[in-house]
C-alpha positions in Angstrom: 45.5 27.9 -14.4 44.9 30.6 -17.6 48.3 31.9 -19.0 48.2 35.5 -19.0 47.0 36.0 -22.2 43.9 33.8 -21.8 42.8 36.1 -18.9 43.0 38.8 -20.3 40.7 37.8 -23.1 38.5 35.9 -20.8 38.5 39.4 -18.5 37.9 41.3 -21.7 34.9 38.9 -22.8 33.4 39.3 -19.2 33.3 42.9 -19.4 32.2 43.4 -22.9 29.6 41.1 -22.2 28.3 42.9 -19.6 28.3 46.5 -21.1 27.8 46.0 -25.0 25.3 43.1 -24.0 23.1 42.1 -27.5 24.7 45.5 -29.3 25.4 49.1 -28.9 22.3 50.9 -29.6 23.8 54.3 -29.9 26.7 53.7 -32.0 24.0 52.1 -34.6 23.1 55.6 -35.2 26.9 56.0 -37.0 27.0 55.5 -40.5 28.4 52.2 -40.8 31.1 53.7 -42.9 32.3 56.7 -41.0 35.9 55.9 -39.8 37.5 58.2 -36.7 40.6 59.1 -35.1 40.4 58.5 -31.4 42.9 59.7 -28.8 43.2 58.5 -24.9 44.7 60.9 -22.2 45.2 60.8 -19.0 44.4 63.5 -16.7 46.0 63.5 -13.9 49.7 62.5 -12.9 49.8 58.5 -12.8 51.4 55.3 -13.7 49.8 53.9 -16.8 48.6 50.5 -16.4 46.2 48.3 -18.8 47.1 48.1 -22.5 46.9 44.4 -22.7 43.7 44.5 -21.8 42.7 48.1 -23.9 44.3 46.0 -27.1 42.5 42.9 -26.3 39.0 45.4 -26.7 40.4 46.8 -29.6 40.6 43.2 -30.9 37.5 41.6 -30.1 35.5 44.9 -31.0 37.5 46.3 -33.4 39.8 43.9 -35.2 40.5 46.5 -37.8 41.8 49.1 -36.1 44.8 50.3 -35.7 46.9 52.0 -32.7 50.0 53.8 -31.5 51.3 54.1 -28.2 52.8 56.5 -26.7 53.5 54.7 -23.2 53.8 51.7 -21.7 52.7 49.7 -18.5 54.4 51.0 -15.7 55.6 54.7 -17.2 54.5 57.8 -15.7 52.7 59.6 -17.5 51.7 64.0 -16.5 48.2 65.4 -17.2 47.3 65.7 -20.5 49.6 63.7 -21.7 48.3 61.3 -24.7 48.3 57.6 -24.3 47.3 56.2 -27.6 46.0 56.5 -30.6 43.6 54.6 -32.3 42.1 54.7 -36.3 39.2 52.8 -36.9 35.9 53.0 -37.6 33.7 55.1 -35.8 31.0 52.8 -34.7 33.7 50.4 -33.1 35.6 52.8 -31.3 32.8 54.1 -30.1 32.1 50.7 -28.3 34.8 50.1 -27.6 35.5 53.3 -25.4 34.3 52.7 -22.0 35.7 49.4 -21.8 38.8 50.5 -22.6 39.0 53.3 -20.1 38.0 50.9 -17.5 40.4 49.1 -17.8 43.1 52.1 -17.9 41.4 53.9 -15.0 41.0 50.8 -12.8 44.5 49.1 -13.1 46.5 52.5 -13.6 44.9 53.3 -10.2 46.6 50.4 -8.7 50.1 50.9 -10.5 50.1 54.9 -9.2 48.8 53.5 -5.2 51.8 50.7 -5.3 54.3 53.3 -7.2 54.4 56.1 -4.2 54.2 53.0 -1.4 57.5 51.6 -2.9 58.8 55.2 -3.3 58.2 55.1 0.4 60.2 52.1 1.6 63.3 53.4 -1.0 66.4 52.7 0.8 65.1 50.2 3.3 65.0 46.1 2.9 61.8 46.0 2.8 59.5 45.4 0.1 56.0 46.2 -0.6 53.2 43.5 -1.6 49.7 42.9 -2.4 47.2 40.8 -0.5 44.0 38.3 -1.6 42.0 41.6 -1.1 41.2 41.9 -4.8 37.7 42.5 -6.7 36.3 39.0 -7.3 37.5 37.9 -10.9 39.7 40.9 -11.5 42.7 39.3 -9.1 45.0 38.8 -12.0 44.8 42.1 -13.8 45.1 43.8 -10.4 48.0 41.8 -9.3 49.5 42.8 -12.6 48.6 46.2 -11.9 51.0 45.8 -8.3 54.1 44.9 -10.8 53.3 47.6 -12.6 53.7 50.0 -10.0 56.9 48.2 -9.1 55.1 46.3 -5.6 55.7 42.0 -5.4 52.9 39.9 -5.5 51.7 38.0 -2.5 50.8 34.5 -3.5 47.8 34.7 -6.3 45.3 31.9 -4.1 44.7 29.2 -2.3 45.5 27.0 -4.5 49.5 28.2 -4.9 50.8 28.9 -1.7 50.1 28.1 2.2 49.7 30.9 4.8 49.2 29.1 8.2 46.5 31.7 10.3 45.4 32.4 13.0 42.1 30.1 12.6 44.4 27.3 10.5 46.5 27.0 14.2 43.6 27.0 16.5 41.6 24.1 13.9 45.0 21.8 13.9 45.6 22.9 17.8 48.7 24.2 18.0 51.2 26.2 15.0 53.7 23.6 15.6 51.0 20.8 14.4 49.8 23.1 11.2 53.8 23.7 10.1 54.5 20.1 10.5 50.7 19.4 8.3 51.7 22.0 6.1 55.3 20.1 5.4 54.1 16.9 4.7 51.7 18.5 1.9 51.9 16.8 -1.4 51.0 19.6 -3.3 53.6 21.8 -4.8 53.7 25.4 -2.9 55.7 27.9 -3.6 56.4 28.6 0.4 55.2 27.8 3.4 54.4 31.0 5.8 52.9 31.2 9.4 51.4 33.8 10.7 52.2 34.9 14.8 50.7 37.2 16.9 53.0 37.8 19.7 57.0 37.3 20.3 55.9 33.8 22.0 54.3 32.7 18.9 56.9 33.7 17.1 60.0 31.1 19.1 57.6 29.1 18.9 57.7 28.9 15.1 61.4 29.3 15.1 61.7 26.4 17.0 59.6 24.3 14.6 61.6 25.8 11.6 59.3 28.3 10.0 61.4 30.1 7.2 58.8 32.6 6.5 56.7 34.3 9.3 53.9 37.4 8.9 53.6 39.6 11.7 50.1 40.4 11.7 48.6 43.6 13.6 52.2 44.1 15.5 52.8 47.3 17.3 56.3 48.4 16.6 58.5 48.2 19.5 57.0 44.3 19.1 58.3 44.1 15.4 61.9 45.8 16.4 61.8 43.2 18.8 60.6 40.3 16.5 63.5 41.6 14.0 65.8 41.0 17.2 64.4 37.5 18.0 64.4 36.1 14.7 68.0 37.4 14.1 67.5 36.5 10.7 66.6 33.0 11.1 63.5 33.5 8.7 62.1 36.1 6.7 60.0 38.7 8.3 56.6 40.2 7.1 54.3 42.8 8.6 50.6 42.8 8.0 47.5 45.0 9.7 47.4 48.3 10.3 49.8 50.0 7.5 49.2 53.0 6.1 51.3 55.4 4.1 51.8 57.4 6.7 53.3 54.8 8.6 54.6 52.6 6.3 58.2 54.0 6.5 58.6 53.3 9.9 57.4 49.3 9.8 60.0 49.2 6.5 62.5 51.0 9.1 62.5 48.2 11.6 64.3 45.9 9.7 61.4 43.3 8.2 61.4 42.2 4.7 58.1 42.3 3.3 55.2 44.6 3.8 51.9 43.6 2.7 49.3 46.5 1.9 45.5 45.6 1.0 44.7 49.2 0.3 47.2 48.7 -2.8 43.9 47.3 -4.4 41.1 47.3 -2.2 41.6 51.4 -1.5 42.3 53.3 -4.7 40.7 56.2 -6.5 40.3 55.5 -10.6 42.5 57.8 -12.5 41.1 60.1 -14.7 41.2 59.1 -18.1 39.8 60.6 -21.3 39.0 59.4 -25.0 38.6 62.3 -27.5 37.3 61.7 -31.4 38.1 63.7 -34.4 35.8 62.2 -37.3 38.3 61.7 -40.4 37.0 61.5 -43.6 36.3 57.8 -46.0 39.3 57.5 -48.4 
C-alpha cells in the first residue's frame, strides 16, 4: 500500500499526464522568461480541501515557484476569499492552473458535503462516514477529502477490512457460517462487520458474536428497535436510504455510525478561481 505522500504524486502524475500530455501548446506562446504572480480564490462559501495535491503540481511543473497560503485543509473559507499565492514563471503557472483547481474544486467539494452532514448529527452519538463509492483511482484523495470535512472513513478496500453482505451470507449459506469464516481469516483486518436486513438477522448475529453490525435500507421504527435489541451488545451502523434531510433522525435513534455515499459520489465542484498579474523580470 502507497504512503500518502506517494499517492499523491502518483495521483498528480496521473492527471498531469492526462491534460499537459507531450506539452502545453499555449503556454509556449509565453516568453520563456516572463515570471507572474498568480492568486487562487474561492468563490463560494466552502471547506478548503487539496493543497497536498496543488503543491505536489507546483512541484512537478513548477519546481521553482514559490507560494503562500492563506488556509489550510479543512478551514472555511467565504467567497472571495484568497487561498494562495504563487510566484513563478508564467509559462508554468500557466500549466499548472487547471490541474491545480481540480484538485481544489473536486476534494473541497467533498470536505464542504461531509462538513454540513457532521454539523447535522452535532449533539448525537452518531458519526458520519464514507463508503467504497469513490471515483476509480481517486479513493484516497477523496477519503482524505471526508477527514477534511470532519466525516470517519469507512474501511479504504477490500483488501483492509471485511463487511459480510448480503450476497457473502447467501454464498457461505447462512451469516452465522460467513462470521465464523470471516474469524478464522488469516489476514489482518481491522474489524469484522456483518451486514442484516431485518431484527431476525440481527439475534441472529448477536448470537454468533458479531461486534459490529450495518443496518442496511432500515426503516426507522426497525432501527429504534435494532438499537433496543442490540442493547449495546455491538456497535450499530445505518446504511441506504440517508439523505440530509433525514439524516438527523437515523443519528437520533441511537446508532453509532452513519455511512453516506453521496459524501463523494453526490457533490457539486466548488467554484474556484486563478487570477494572474504579469510582474516584471528582475
Amino acid at each position: 500500500m502507497n504512503t500518502f505522500e506517494e499517492q499523491v504524486r502518483e495521483d498528480v502524475e496521473r492527471a498531469l499526464r492526462e491534460d499537459v500530455g507531450t506539452g502545453d501548446l499555449t503556454a509556449a506562446l509565453v516568453p520563456a522568461d516572463r515570471h507572474a504572480q498568480a492568486t487562487i480564490i474561492c468563490r463560494e462559501s466552502a471547506v478548503i480541501c487539496g493543497r497536498p495535491w496543488v503543491t505536489e503540481v507546483l512541484r512537478q511543473i513548477a519546481p521553482d515557484s514559490r507560494a503562500t497560503w492563506f488556509l489550510s485543509d479543512g478551514d472555511r473559507c467565504e467567497p472571495g476569499q484568497k487561498i494562495v499565492e504563487i510566484e513563478g514563471k508564467a509559462r508554468e503557472l500557466l500549466t499548472a492552473e487547471r490541474t491545480c483547481l481540480n484538485w481544489m474544486q473536486t476534494l473541497s467539494a467533498v470536505a464542504t458535503k461531509t462538513a454540513a452532514y457532521v454539523k447535522a448529527v452535532e449533539g448525537t452519538a452518531a458519526c458520519v462516514l464514507d463508503t467504497r463509492k469513490t471515483i476509480p483511482g481517486l479513493r484516497a484523495a477523496e477519503k482524505y477529502a471526508v477527514r477534511c470535512g470532519g466525516g470517519k472513513n469507512h474501511r479504504m478496500g477490500l483488501f483492509d477490512a471485511i463487511l459480510i453482505k448480503e450476497n457473502h451470507i447467501a454464498a457461505a449459506g447462512s451469516l452465522t457460517a460467513a462470521f465464523k469464516a470471516a474469524q478464522e481469516t488469516k489476514s489482518p483486518v481491522a474489524f469484522i462487520q456483518v451486514e442484516v436486513e431485518t431484527i431476525r438477522q440481527l439475534e441472529e448475529a448477536l448470537a454468533a458474536g458479531v461486534t459490529m453490525v450495518l443496518l442496511d435500507n432500515m426503516s426507522l421504527p426497525d432501527i429504534r428497535a435494532a438499537v433496543k435489541v442490540a442493547g449495546g451488545r455491538c456497535s450499530l451502523e445505518v446504511s441506504g436510504g440517508v439523505t440530509y434531510e433525514n439524516l438527523r433522525d437515523y443519528a437520533e435513534t441511537g446508532v453509532d455510525r452513519i455511512s453516506v455515499g453521496a459524501l463523494i459520489k453526490d457533490v457539486k465542484a466548488v467554484d474556484f478561481s486563478m487570477r494572474f498579474q504579469e510582474r516584471p523580470v528582475e
